[in-house]
Short mmCIF file of C-alpha atoms in Angstrom, two decimals:
data_model
loop_
_atom_site.label_atom_id
_atom_site.label_comp_id
_atom_site.label_asym_id
_atom_site.label_seq_id
_atom_site.Cartn_x
_atom_site.Cartn_y
_atom_site.Cartn_z
CA LEU A 1 0.00 0.00 0.00
CA ALA A 2 1.49 3.30 -1.08
CA LYS A 3 2.34 5.70 1.72
CA THR A 4 3.00 9.29 0.80
CA THR A 5 5.38 11.58 2.63
CA GLN A 6 5.65 15.34 2.13
CA PRO A 7 7.40 18.15 3.99
CA ILE A 8 5.10 19.65 6.60
CA SER A 9 5.83 23.24 5.66
CA MET A 10 7.78 25.44 3.27
CA ASP A 11 8.45 29.14 3.03
CA SER A 12 9.03 31.15 -0.11
CA TYR A 13 8.98 34.70 -1.44
CA GLU A 14 6.93 36.20 -4.18
CA GLY A 15 8.31 35.59 -7.64
CA GLN A 16 10.30 32.50 -6.69
CA GLU A 17 9.84 29.01 -8.06
CA VAL A 18 8.66 26.51 -5.44
CA ASN A 19 9.24 22.78 -5.65
CA ILE A 20 7.36 20.42 -3.32
CA THR A 21 8.40 16.78 -3.33
CA CYS A 22 6.27 13.81 -2.37
CA SER A 23 7.74 10.37 -1.66
CA HIS A 24 5.69 7.30 -2.48
CA ASN A 25 8.00 4.29 -2.39
CA ASN A 26 5.30 1.62 -2.73
CA ILE A 27 3.41 3.13 -5.65
CA ALA A 28 1.51 0.52 -7.65
CA THR A 29 1.56 0.09 -11.40
CA ASN A 30 -1.95 1.49 -11.86
CA ASP A 31 -1.52 4.44 -9.52
CA TYR A 32 -1.65 8.02 -10.70
CA ILE A 33 -0.12 10.97 -8.85
CA THR A 34 -2.35 13.96 -8.29
CA TRP A 35 -1.78 17.24 -6.50
CA TYR A 36 -4.42 19.36 -4.82
CA GLN A 37 -4.40 22.84 -3.31
CA GLN A 38 -6.49 23.75 -0.28
CA PHE A 39 -7.28 27.15 1.18
CA PRO A 40 -8.74 27.57 4.68
CA SER A 41 -12.45 26.73 4.94
CA GLN A 42 -12.53 25.28 1.44
CA GLY A 43 -12.33 21.82 -0.06
CA PRO A 44 -9.16 20.84 -1.96
CA ARG A 45 -8.90 21.91 -5.59
CA PHE A 46 -7.24 19.89 -8.37
CA ILE A 47 -3.92 21.27 -9.64
CA ILE A 48 -2.29 18.63 -11.81
CA GLN A 49 -2.08 14.90 -12.41
CA GLY A 50 0.47 12.62 -14.00
CA TYR A 51 1.60 9.04 -14.41
CA LYS A 52 5.23 9.38 -15.49
CA THR A 53 7.77 11.88 -16.86
CA LYS A 54 6.64 15.49 -16.96
CA VAL A 55 3.24 17.13 -17.12
CA THR A 56 2.67 20.86 -17.43
CA ASN A 57 -0.48 22.95 -17.35
CA GLU A 58 -1.20 26.65 -16.98
CA VAL A 59 -0.50 26.73 -13.25
CA ALA A 60 2.11 24.06 -12.44
CA SER A 61 4.44 21.33 -13.61
CA LEU A 62 4.72 17.82 -12.27
CA PHE A 63 7.96 15.89 -12.53
CA ILE A 64 7.93 12.12 -12.04
CA PRO A 65 11.20 10.14 -12.34
CA ALA A 66 11.36 6.81 -14.11
CA ASP A 67 11.04 4.75 -10.92
CA ARG A 68 7.92 6.77 -9.91
CA LYS A 69 8.88 6.57 -6.23
CA SER A 70 8.64 10.32 -5.85
CA SER A 71 7.11 13.29 -7.59
CA THR A 72 7.75 17.02 -7.53
CA LEU A 73 5.17 19.74 -7.90
CA SER A 74 6.70 22.89 -9.33
CA LEU A 75 4.96 26.24 -8.97
CA PRO A 76 6.61 28.92 -11.12
CA ARG A 77 6.84 32.47 -9.78
CA VAL A 78 4.59 32.13 -6.75
CA SER A 79 2.46 34.97 -5.46
CA LEU A 80 0.90 35.67 -2.06
CA SER A 81 -2.30 33.98 -3.25
CA ASP A 82 -0.44 30.68 -3.57
CA THR A 83 -0.21 30.47 0.21
CA ALA A 84 -2.14 27.26 0.89
CA VAL A 85 -1.77 23.60 1.82
CA TYR A 86 -0.71 21.30 -1.00
CA TYR A 87 -1.58 17.62 -0.97
CA CYS A 88 -0.11 14.77 -2.92
CA LEU A 89 -2.51 11.91 -3.72
CA VAL A 90 -1.40 8.52 -4.95
CA GLY A 91 -3.81 5.90 -6.16
CA SER A 92 -6.44 4.85 -8.59
CA PHE A 93 -9.97 4.10 -7.58
CA TYR A 94 -10.35 1.73 -10.49
CA ASN A 95 -8.59 -0.72 -8.23
CA GLN A 96 -10.41 -2.29 -5.29
CA GLY A 97 -11.30 0.18 -2.61
CA GLY A 98 -9.05 1.93 -0.13
CA LYS A 99 -6.20 2.69 -2.47
CA LEU A 100 -6.42 6.47 -2.47
CA ILE A 101 -3.65 7.76 -0.22
CA PHE A 102 -3.28 11.44 0.52
CA GLY A 103 -0.09 12.84 1.96
CA GLN A 104 -0.33 14.87 5.14
CA GLY A 105 -0.03 18.10 3.20
CA THR A 106 2.62 20.78 2.82
CA GLU A 107 1.75 24.20 4.17
CA LEU A 108 3.29 26.72 1.79
CA SER A 109 3.74 30.26 3.04
CA VAL A 110 4.59 32.90 0.44
CA LYS A 111 5.99 36.14 1.81
CA PRO A 112 6.25 39.53 0.11
CA ASP B 1 -18.67 24.55 -13.60
CA VAL B 2 -18.76 21.47 -11.41
CA LYS B 3 -20.58 21.95 -8.18
CA VAL B 4 -20.46 19.69 -5.16
CA THR B 5 -22.64 20.80 -2.29
CA GLN B 6 -22.84 19.51 1.25
CA SER B 7 -25.94 19.82 3.39
CA SER B 8 -24.34 21.73 6.25
CA ARG B 9 -21.17 23.74 6.83
CA TYR B 10 -21.33 23.29 10.60
CA LEU B 11 -23.09 20.66 12.66
CA VAL B 12 -23.19 19.95 16.40
CA LYS B 13 -24.51 16.61 17.60
CA ARG B 14 -24.60 14.71 20.85
CA THR B 15 -22.88 11.41 21.56
CA GLY B 16 -25.04 8.50 20.46
CA GLU B 17 -27.09 10.44 17.93
CA LYS B 18 -27.51 9.18 14.38
CA VAL B 19 -26.03 11.73 11.99
CA PHE B 20 -26.65 12.14 8.28
CA LEU B 21 -24.30 14.11 6.04
CA GLU B 22 -25.54 14.66 2.53
CA CYS B 23 -23.62 15.45 -0.62
CA VAL B 24 -24.97 16.36 -4.04
CA GLN B 25 -23.07 16.81 -7.31
CA ASP B 26 -24.41 18.25 -10.53
CA MET B 27 -21.99 16.86 -13.12
CA ASP B 28 -23.40 13.35 -13.60
CA HIS B 29 -20.20 11.89 -12.15
CA GLU B 30 -20.03 8.15 -11.58
CA ASN B 31 -17.71 8.29 -8.58
CA MET B 32 -18.33 9.91 -5.22
CA PHE B 33 -16.22 9.93 -2.08
CA TRP B 34 -16.35 10.73 1.60
CA TYR B 35 -13.21 11.80 3.45
CA ARG B 36 -12.48 13.09 6.89
CA GLN B 37 -9.77 15.64 7.48
CA ASP B 38 -7.97 16.00 10.79
CA PRO B 39 -4.97 18.17 11.73
CA GLY B 40 -1.71 16.35 11.11
CA LEU B 41 -3.44 13.43 9.40
CA GLY B 42 -4.47 14.97 6.10
CA LEU B 43 -7.43 13.49 4.26
CA ARG B 44 -8.45 9.92 4.89
CA LEU B 45 -10.92 8.04 2.72
CA ILE B 46 -13.96 6.67 4.53
CA TYR B 47 -16.04 5.25 1.67
CA PHE B 48 -16.43 5.70 -2.02
CA SER B 49 -19.07 4.74 -4.55
CA TYR B 50 -18.55 4.08 -8.26
CA ASP B 51 -22.22 3.64 -9.15
CA VAL B 52 -25.69 3.85 -7.71
CA LYS B 53 -26.14 1.40 -4.82
CA MET B 54 -22.44 0.44 -5.06
CA LYS B 55 -19.94 1.23 -2.33
CA GLU B 56 -16.39 0.37 -1.36
CA LYS B 57 -14.71 0.78 2.01
CA GLY B 58 -11.87 3.20 2.26
CA ASP B 59 -9.17 3.33 4.90
CA ILE B 60 -11.35 4.16 7.93
CA PRO B 61 -14.91 2.86 7.42
CA GLU B 62 -15.48 1.81 11.04
CA GLY B 63 -18.37 3.65 12.64
CA TYR B 64 -19.68 4.91 9.29
CA SER B 65 -22.03 3.73 6.59
CA VAL B 66 -23.06 5.25 3.27
CA SER B 67 -26.00 5.31 0.93
CA ARG B 68 -26.22 6.07 -2.77
CA GLU B 69 -29.75 5.71 -4.04
CA LYS B 70 -29.39 8.30 -6.82
CA LYS B 71 -26.40 9.07 -8.97
CA GLU B 72 -26.11 12.67 -7.82
CA ARG B 73 -26.44 12.05 -4.09
CA PHE B 74 -24.10 10.30 -1.64
CA SER B 75 -24.89 10.20 2.06
CA LEU B 76 -22.59 9.49 4.97
CA ILE B 77 -24.21 8.08 8.08
CA LEU B 78 -22.79 7.98 11.57
CA GLU B 79 -24.89 5.30 13.21
CA SER B 80 -24.04 6.38 16.77
CA ALA B 81 -21.90 9.48 16.88
CA SER B 82 -18.89 9.50 19.18
CA THR B 83 -16.56 12.30 20.20
CA ASN B 84 -13.71 10.82 18.16
CA GLN B 85 -15.79 11.45 15.05
CA THR B 86 -15.51 15.19 15.57
CA SER B 87 -13.83 16.24 12.33
CA MET B 88 -14.11 18.01 9.00
CA TYR B 89 -15.96 15.84 6.49
CA LEU B 90 -15.34 16.37 2.80
CA CYS B 91 -17.32 14.97 -0.08
CA ALA B 92 -15.92 14.70 -3.61
CA SER B 93 -17.02 13.46 -7.00
CA SER B 94 -15.19 12.55 -10.17
CA GLY B 95 -15.78 11.31 -13.67
CA THR B 96 -13.49 9.06 -15.67
CA ASN B 97 -10.40 11.29 -15.55
CA ASN B 98 -9.60 10.75 -11.84
CA GLU B 99 -9.90 14.47 -11.10
CA GLN B 100 -11.87 14.90 -7.91
CA TYR B 101 -14.07 17.91 -7.22
CA PHE B 102 -14.57 18.64 -3.56
CA GLY B 103 -17.41 20.22 -1.65
CA PRO B 104 -16.79 22.94 0.96
CA GLY B 105 -16.83 20.50 3.87
CA THR B 106 -18.95 19.96 6.96
CA ARG B 107 -17.35 20.63 10.31
CA LEU B 108 -18.98 18.16 12.70
CA THR B 109 -18.65 18.50 16.44
CA VAL B 110 -19.85 15.66 18.65
CA THR B 111 -20.28 16.58 22.30
#
């Protein structure tokens, strides 16, 4: 069963690139890696998803090495509004139940 | 725009009460989920459903049950609420692309 580990917190400054890494040593063949962003008093919001190599969308990039035992969410040029908790999710619910594993979340604080 | 709504934002119940949390999605999604979120523990999956009347246990199903009689609605039931079920409860839905859309959450306090 995949267990995900993320740093508890990170600090950054406006305009910097932020990289948040998630470790998932026991990732299964069918598992995807998904990242979510959560602001206080709101539900998490989808950022990006990938299976291997690199995925990029309008807000972030996701880097996944060949062994898929870790993944890195990259946020280019962060702003104050990127201050939030970021969760890594590993799993695929097309398997039998109980295989969706969220990390404990990384609290990102962006300072002016 | 996908919308997932939850019946209450805040709820206070007494120990032993039966509690119903309701979730409705408007995107005709096949899959629906219930999570609880606790400080330091992140989100933990309680149950999910991939079709009407179908359900699968997640990581922490003990003390909970679910019901999905209609595609758009997924209910979480606490048969006999206990203080250790005080938590934030989040509902989510998804289609075939694995992207989950979350509701705003229900903060349940059991006294």
